[in-house]
mmCIF file of C-alpha atoms in Angstrom:
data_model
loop_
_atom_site.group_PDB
_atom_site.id
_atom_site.type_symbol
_atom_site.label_atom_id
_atom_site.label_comp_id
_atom_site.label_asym_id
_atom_site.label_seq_id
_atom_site.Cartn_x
_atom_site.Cartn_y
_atom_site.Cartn_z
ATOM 1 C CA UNK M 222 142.970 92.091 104.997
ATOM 2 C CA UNK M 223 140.421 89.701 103.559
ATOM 3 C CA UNK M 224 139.596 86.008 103.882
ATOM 4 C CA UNK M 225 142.012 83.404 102.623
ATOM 5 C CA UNK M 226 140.932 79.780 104.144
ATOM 6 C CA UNK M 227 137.409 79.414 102.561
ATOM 7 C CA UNK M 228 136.999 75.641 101.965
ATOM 8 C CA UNK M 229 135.999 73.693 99.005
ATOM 9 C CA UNK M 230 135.477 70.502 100.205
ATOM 10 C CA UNK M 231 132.030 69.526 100.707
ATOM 11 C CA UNK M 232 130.045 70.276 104.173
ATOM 12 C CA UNK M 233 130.494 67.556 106.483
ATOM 13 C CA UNK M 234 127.532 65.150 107.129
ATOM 14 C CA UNK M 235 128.793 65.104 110.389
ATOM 15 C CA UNK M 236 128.334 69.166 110.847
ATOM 16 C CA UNK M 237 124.531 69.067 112.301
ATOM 17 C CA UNK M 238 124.841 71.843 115.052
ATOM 18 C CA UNK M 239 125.995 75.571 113.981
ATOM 19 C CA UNK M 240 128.062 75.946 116.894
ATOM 20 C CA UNK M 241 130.000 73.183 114.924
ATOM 21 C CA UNK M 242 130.903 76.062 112.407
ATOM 22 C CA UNK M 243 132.406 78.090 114.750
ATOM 23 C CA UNK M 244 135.739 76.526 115.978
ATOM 24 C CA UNK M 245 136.408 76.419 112.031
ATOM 25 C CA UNK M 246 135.612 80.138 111.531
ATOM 26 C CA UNK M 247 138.156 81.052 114.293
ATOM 27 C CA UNK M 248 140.986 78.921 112.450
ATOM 28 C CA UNK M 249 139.930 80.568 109.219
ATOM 29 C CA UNK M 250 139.907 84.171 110.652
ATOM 30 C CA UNK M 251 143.236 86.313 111.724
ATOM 31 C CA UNK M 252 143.191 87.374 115.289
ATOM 32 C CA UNK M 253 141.747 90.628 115.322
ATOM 33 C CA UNK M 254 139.169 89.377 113.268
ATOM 34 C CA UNK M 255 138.178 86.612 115.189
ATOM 35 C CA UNK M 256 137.975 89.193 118.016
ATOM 36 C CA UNK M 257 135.798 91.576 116.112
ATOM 37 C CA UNK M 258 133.278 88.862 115.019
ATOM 38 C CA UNK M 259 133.105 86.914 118.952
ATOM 39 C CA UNK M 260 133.929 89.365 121.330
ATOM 40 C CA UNK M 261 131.725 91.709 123.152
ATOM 41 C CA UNK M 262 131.696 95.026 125.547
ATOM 42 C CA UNK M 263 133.234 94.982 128.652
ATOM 43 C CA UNK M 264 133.457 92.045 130.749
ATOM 44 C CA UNK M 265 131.132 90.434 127.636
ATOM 45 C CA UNK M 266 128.441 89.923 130.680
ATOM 46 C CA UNK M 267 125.847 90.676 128.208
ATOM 47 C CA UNK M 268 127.193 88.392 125.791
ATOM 48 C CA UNK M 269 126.904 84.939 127.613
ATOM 49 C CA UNK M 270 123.455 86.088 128.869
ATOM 50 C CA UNK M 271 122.198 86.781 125.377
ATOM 51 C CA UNK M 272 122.983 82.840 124.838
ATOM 52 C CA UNK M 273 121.910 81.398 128.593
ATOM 53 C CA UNK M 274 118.850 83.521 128.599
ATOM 54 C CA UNK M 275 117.073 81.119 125.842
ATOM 55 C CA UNK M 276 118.409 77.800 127.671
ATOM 56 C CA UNK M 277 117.177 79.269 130.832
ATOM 57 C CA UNK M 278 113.307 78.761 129.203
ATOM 58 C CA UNK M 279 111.455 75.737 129.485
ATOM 59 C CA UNK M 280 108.866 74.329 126.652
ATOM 60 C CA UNK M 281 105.636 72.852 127.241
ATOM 61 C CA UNK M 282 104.637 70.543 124.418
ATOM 62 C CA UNK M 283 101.056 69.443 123.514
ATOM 63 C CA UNK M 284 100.862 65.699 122.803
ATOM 64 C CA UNK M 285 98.545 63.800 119.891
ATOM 65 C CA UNK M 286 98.521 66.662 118.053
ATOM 66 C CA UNK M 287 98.750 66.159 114.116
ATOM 67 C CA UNK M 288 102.001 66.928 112.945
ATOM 68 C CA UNK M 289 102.567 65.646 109.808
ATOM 69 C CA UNK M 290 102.435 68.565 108.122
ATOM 70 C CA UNK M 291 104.814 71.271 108.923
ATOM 71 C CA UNK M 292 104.095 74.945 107.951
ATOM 72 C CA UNK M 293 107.087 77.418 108.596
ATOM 73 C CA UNK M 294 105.762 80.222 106.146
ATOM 74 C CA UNK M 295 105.353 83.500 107.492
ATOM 75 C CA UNK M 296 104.345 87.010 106.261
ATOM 76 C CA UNK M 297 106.943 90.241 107.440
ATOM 77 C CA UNK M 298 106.074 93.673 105.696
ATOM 78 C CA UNK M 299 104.902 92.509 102.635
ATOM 79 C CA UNK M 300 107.348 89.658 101.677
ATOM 80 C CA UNK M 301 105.997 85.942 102.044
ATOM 81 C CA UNK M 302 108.679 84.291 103.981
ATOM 82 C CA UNK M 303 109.682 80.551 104.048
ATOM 83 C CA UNK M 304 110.460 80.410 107.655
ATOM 84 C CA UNK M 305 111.155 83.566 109.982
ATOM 85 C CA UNK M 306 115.424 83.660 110.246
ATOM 86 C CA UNK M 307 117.192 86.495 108.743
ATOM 87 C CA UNK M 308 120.173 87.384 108.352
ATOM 88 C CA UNK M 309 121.414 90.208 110.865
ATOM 89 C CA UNK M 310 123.861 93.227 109.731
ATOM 90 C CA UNK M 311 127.232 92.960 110.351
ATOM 91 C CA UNK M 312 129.860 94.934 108.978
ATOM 92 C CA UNK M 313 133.085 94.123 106.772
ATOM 93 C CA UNK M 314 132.296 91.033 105.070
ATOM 94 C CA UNK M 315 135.331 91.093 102.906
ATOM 95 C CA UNK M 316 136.978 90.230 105.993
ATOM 96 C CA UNK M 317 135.098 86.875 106.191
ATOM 97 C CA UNK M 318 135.047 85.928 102.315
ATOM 98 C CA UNK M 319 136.601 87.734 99.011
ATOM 99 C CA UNK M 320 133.358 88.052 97.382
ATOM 100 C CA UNK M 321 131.918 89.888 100.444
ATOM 101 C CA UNK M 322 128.467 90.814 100.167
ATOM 102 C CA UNK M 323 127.751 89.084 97.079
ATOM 103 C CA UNK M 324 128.494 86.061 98.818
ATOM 104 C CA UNK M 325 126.147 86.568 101.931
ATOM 105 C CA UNK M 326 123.260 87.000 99.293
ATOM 106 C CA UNK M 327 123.932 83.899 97.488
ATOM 107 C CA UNK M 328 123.767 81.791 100.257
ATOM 108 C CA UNK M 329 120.718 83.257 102.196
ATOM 109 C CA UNK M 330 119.337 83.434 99.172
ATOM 110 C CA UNK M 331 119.271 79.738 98.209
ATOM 111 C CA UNK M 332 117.925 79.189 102.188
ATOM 112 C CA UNK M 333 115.203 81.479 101.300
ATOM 113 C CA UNK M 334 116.318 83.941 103.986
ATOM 114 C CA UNK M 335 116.055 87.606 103.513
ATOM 115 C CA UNK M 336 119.419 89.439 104.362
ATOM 116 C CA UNK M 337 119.897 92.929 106.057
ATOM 117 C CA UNK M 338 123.339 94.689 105.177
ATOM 118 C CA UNK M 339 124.850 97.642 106.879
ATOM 119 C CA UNK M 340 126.614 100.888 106.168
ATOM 120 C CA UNK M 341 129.931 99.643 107.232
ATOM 121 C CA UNK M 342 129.746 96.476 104.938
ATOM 122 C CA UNK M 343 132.310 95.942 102.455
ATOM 123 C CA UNK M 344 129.884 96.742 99.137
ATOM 124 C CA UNK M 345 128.725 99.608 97.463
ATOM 125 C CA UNK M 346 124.871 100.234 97.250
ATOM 126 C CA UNK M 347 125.137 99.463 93.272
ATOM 127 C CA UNK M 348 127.400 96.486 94.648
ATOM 128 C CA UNK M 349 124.024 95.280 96.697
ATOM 129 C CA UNK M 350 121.448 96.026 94.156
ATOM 130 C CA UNK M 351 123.800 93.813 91.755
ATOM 131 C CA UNK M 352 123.884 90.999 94.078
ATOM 132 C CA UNK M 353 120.541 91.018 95.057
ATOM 133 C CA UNK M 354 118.976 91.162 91.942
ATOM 134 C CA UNK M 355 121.140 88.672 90.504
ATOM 135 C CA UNK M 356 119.622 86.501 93.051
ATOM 136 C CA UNK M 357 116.267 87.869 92.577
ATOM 137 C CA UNK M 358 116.138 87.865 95.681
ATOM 138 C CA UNK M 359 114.587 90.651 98.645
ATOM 139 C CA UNK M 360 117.172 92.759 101.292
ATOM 140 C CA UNK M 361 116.800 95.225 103.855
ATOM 141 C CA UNK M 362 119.178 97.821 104.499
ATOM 142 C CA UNK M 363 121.108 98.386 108.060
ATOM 143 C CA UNK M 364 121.678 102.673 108.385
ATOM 144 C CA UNK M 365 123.560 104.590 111.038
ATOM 145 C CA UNK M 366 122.611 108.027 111.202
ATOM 146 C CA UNK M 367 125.343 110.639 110.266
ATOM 147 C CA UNK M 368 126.451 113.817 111.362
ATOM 148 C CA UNK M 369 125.824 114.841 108.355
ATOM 149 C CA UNK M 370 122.087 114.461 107.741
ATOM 150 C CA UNK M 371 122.340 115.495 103.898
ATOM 151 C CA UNK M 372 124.892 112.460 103.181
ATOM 152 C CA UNK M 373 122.564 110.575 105.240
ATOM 153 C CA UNK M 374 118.955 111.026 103.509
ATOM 154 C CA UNK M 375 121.328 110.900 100.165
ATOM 155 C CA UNK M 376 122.093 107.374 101.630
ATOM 156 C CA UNK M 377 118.452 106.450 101.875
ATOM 157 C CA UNK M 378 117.172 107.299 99.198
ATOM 158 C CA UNK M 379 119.905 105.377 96.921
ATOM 159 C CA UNK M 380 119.299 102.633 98.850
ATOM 160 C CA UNK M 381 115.667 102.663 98.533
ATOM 161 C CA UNK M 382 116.014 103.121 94.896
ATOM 162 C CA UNK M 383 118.315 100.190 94.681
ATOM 163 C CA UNK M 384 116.150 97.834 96.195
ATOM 164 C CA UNK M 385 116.162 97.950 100.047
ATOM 165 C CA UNK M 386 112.634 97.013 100.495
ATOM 166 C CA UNK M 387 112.924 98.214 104.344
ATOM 167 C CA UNK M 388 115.572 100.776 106.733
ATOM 168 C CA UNK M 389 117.028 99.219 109.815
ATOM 169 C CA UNK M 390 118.084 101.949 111.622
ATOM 170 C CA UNK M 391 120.176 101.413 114.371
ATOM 171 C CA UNK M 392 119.359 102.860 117.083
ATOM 172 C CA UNK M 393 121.428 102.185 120.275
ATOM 173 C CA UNK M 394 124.931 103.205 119.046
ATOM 174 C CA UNK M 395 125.270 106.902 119.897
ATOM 175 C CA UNK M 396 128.834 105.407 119.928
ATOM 176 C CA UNK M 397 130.751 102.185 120.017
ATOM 177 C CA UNK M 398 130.750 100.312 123.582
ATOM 178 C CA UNK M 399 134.060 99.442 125.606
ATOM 179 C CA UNK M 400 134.866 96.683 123.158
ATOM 180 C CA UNK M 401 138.002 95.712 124.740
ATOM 181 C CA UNK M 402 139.188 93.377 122.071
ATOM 182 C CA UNK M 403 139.008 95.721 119.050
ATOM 183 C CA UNK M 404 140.780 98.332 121.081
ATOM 184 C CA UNK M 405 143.238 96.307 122.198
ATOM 185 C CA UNK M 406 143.404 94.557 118.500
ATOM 186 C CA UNK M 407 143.274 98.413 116.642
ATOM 187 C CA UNK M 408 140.781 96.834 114.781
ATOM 188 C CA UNK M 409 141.112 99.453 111.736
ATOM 189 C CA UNK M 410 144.232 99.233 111.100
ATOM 190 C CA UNK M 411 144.537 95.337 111.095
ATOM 191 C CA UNK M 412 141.455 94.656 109.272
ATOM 192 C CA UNK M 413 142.354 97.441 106.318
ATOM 193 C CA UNK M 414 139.029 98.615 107.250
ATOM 194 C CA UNK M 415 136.916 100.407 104.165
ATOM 195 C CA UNK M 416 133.217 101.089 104.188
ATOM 196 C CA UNK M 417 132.471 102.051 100.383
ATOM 197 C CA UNK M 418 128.778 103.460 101.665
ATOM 198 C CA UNK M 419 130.936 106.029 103.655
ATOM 199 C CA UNK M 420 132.768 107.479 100.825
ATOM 200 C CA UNK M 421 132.434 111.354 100.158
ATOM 201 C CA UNK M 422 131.308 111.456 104.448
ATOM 202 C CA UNK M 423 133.586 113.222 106.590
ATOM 203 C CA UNK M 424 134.555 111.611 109.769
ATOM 204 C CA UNK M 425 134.649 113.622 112.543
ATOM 205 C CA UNK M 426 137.955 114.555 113.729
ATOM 206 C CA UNK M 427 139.017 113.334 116.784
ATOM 207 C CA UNK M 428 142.302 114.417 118.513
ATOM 208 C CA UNK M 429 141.620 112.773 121.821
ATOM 209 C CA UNK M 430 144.276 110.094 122.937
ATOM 210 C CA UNK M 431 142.923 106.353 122.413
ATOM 211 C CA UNK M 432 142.683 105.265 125.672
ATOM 212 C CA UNK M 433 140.236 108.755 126.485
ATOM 213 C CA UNK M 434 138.516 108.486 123.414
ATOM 214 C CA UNK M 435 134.758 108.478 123.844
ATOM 215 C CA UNK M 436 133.002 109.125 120.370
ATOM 216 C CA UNK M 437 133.147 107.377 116.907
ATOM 217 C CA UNK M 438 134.115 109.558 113.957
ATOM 218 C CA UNK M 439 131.348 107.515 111.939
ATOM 219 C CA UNK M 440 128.713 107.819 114.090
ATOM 220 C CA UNK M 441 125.826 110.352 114.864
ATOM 221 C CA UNK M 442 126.047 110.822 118.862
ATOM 222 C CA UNK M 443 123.184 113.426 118.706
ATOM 223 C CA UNK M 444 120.095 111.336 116.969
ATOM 224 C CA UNK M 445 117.176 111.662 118.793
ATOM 225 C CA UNK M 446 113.564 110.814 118.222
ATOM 226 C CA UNK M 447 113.057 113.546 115.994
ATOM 227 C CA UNK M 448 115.534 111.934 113.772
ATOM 228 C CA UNK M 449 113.462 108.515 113.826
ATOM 229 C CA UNK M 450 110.478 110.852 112.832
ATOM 230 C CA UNK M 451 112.760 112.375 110.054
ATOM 231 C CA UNK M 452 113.495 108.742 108.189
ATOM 232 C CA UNK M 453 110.373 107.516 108.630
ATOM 233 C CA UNK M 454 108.903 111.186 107.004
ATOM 234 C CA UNK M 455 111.869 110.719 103.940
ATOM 235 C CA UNK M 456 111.810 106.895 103.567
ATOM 236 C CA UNK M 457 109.507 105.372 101.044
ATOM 237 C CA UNK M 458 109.762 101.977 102.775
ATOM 238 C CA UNK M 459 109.202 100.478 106.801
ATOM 239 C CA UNK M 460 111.743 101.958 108.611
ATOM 240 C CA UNK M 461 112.323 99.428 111.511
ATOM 241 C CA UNK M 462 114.542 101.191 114.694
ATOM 242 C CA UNK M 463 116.914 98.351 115.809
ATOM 243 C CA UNK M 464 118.233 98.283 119.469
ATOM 244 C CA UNK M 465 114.695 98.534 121.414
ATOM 245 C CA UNK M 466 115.113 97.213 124.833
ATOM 246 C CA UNK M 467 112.465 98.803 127.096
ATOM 247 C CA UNK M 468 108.815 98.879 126.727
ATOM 248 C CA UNK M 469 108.276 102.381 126.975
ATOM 249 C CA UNK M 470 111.153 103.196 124.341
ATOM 250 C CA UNK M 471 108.978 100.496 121.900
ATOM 251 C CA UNK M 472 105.875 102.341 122.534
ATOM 252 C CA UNK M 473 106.931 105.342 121.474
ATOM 253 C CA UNK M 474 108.568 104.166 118.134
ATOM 254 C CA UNK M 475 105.065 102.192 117.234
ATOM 255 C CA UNK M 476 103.647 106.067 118.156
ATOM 256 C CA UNK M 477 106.693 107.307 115.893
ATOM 257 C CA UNK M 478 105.105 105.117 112.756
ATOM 258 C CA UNK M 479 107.670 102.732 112.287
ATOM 259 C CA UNK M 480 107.214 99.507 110.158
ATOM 260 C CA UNK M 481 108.639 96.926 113.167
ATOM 261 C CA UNK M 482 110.399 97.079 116.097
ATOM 262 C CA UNK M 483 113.514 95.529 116.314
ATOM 263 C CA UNK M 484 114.609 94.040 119.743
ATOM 264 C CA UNK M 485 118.769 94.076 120.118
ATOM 265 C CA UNK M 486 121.431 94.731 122.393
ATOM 266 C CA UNK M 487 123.793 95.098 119.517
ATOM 267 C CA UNK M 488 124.792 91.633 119.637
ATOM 268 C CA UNK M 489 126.170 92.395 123.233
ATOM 269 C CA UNK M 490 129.046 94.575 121.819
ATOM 270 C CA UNK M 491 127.941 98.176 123.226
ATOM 271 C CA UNK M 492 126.644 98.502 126.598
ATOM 272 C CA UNK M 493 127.455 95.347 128.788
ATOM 273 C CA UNK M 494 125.055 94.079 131.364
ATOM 274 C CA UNK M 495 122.082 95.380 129.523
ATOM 275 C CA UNK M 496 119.934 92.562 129.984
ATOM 276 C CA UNK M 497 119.748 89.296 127.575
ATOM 277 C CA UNK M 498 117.155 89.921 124.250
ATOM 278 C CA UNK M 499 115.241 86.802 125.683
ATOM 279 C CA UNK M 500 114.647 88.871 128.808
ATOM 280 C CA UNK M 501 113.565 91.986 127.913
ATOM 281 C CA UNK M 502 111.385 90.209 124.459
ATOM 282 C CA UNK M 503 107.951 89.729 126.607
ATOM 283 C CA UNK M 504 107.485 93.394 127.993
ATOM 284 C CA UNK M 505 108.132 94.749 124.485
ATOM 285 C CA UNK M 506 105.738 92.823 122.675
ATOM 286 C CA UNK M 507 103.387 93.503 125.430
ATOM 287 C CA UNK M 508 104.161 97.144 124.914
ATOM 288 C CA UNK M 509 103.615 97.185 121.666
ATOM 289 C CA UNK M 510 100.331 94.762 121.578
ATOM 290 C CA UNK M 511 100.482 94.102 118.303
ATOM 291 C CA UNK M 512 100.520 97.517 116.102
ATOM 292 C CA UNK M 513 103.992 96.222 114.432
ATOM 293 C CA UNK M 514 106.298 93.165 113.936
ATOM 294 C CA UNK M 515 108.403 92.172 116.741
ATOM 295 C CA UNK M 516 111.608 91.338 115.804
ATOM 296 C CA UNK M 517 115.079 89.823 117.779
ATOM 297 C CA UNK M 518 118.439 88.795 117.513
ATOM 298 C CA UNK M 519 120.807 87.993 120.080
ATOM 299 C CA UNK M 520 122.532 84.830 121.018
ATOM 300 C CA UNK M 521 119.692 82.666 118.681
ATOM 301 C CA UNK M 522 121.534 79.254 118.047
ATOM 302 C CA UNK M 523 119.059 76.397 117.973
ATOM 303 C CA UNK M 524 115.726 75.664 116.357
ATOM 304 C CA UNK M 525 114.247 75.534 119.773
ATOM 305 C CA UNK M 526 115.864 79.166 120.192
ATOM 306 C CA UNK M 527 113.593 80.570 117.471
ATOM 307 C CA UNK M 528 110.743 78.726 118.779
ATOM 308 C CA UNK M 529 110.714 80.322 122.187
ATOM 309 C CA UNK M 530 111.197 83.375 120.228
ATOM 310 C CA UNK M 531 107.775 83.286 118.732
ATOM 311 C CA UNK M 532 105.986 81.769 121.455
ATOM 312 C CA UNK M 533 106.951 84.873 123.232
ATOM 313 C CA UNK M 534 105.690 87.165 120.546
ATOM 314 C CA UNK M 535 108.314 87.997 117.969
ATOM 315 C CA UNK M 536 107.361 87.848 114.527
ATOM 316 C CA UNK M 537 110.738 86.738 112.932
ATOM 317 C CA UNK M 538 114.525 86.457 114.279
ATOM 318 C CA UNK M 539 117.835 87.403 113.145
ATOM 319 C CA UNK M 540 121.034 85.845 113.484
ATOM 320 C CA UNK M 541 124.040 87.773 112.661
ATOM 321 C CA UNK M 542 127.460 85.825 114.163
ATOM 322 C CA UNK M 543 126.526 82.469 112.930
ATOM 323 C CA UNK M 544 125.773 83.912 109.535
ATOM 324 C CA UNK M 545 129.790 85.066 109.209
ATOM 325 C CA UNK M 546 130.785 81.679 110.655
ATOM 326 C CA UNK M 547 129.107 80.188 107.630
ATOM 327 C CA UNK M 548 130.553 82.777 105.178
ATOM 328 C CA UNK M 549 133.878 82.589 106.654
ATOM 329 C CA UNK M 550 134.172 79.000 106.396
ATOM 330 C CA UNK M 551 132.430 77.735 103.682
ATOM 331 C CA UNK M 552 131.047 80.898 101.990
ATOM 332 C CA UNK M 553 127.690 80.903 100.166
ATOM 333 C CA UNK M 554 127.513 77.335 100.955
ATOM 334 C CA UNK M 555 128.002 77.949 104.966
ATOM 335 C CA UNK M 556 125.790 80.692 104.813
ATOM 336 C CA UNK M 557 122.832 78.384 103.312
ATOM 337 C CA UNK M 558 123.936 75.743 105.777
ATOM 338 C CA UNK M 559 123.874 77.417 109.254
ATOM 339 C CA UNK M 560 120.101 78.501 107.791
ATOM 340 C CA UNK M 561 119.119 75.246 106.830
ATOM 341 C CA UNK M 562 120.045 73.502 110.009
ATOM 342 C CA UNK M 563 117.857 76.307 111.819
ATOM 343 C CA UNK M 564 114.997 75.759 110.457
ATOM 344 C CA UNK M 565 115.388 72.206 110.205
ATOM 345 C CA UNK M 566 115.651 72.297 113.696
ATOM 346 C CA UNK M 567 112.610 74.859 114.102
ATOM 347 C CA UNK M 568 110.603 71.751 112.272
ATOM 348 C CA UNK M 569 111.822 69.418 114.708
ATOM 349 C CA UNK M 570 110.560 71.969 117.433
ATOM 350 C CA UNK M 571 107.160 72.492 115.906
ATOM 351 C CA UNK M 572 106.295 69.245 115.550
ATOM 352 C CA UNK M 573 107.215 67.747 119.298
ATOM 353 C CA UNK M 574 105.546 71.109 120.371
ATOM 354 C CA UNK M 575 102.464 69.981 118.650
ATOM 355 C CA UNK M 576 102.676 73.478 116.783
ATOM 356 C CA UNK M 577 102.357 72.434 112.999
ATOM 357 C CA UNK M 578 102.471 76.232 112.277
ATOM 358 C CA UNK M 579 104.309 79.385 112.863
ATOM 359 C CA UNK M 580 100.842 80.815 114.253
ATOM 360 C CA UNK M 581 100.707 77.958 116.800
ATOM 361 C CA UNK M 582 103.808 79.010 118.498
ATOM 362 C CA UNK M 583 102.000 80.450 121.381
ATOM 363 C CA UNK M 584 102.935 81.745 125.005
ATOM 364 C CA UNK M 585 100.847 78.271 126.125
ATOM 365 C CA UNK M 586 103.742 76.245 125.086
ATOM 366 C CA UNK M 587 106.131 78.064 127.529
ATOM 367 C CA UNK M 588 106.506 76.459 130.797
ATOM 368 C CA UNK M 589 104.688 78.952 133.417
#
């Protein structure tokens, strides 16, 4: 099943706030779609907290402070950024837009955002390097570890060779949380699910009824840290672990070698009442005092969002659901949008803030 109600009619004037992409998306998206792409794990606890979490923190803006020139380049393993949103992985993107993939990287490529695509999208690796390089554009790419660890360096090192210029590994998803709308929905079977990265890798069979069933056949329940040592030992780019919630876990990866640490709780969609991103952001930059990047997604949705971000420490953020509101709606164009009114809203931010650049987004300008 793939997307059907992508409009052609130019973006509304009157669209200035993502969330106003949203309501569309869930017209444009079948049922078990829309469920996939909103809903969370268990009582989705974790999911309004991810949002709240950044309301709940005050700003404390300088005054007279020159801000007529506004500076949101940054610098993330090696690439020169325009401004510090990416594009989160999320799977299936054929379900969102025909084009898929390709589409994604058109649009965050024309808002000068750098895209990370996962495993269980709906491209091929040669399907990535195409789009990406028709864009000339940079990507990262999103890995879960397999059973099978020979299909799974195999997997790296094509991707490497096609351009991935860093691994995202995720790292909290030993399996696949009580997602109570995609069981209900059984999501596979009415989203024609196909992951072309997978193909020639053996599920794992699984006789277990539904209801009792604890383990996904496509992913790796026994990785460990000496599989994060592994990828970083075979990988010929950052590898960045993505899921770090606790300071002493983000210690240990820095310890491990890898390029950034990545602070998620899967978008809210694995273990619910894990606390919000916003929460737990401070005592993992602490912990890792500045050996990597800090990176973190998780309920992001306004300029001012992004700007607490990096007053608390992160380096860059990632947004992942508005990102398929954009595609699903609008495609390349709604991609470039939802991107564009972030960091037009960051700029807006930085200058009441009296913070002309990314490096003046400091802890000072939180309200103690």
């Amino acid at each position: 099943m793939t997307a059907t109600g992508i409009r052609t009619d130019p973006i509304s004037d009157e669209i200035v706030h993502i969330a106003q992409l949203e309501p569309l998306a869930e017209d444009a998206l079948t049922g078990p779609i829309w469920d996939y792409v909103a809903g969370g794990a268990g009582d989705e606890t974790t999911l309004r907290q991810n949002r709240t979490a950044w309301s709940d923190i005050s700003l404390a803006p300088h005054v007279l402070v020159d801000a007529s020139e506004l500076d949101t380049r940054t610098e993330l393993l090696g690439h020169e950024l325009a401004h510090p949103i990416l594009i989160a992985p999320t799977a299936r993107h054929i379900a969102y837009h025909p084009e898929a993939e390709a589409a994604t990287m058109r649009g965050a490529a024309a808002a000068n955002a750098l895209p990370v695509f996962s495993s269980l999208g709906s491209s091929s690796i040669e399907e990535l390097r195409a789009a990406a390089a028709a864009e000339q554009s940079p990507w990262w790419f999103q890995l879960y570890v397999q059973n099978d660890r020979a299909w799974t360096e195999r997997i790296v090192a094509e991707a490497t060779a096609g351009g991935a210029s860093a691994l995202v590994v995720t790292v909290d998803a030993p399996t696949l949380g009580a997602r109570d709308r995609d069981r209900r929905d059984d999501l596979g079977a009415a989203a024609g699910a196909r992951y072309p990265i997978l193909n020639g890798m053996e599920p794992r069979p699984d006789s277990t009824p539904a209801h009792r069933r604890v383990y996904n056949p496509h992913l790796s329940a026994s990785i460990t840290w000496a599989d994060l040592e592994w990828l970083i030992d075979i990988s010929p780019v950052p590898v960045i672990p993505k899921g770090i919630v606790r300071a002493d876990d983000a210690r240990k990866a820095v310890d491990c070698g890898v390029g950034a640490v990545f602070v998620s709780n899967h978008g809210a969609r694995n273990l619910d009442t894990v606390p919000a991103t916003a929460v737990v952001l401070p005592r993992v930059v602490q912990a890792v005092d500045g050996a990597v990047p800090v990176i973190v997604d998780g309920g992001i949705r306004r300029g001012t969002d992004i700007a607490k971000a990096l007053c608390l420490g992160a380096d860059a953020v990632m947004v992942g659901r508005p990102a398929i509101w954009g595609l699903a709606t609008y495609g390349a164009r709604g991609v470039t949008h939802i991107i564009e009114i972030l960091q037009t809203e960051l700029e807006m931010a930085m200058a009441l803030l009296g913070a002309p650049t990314i490096d003046d987004l400091v802890t000072d300008l939180l309200w103690r």
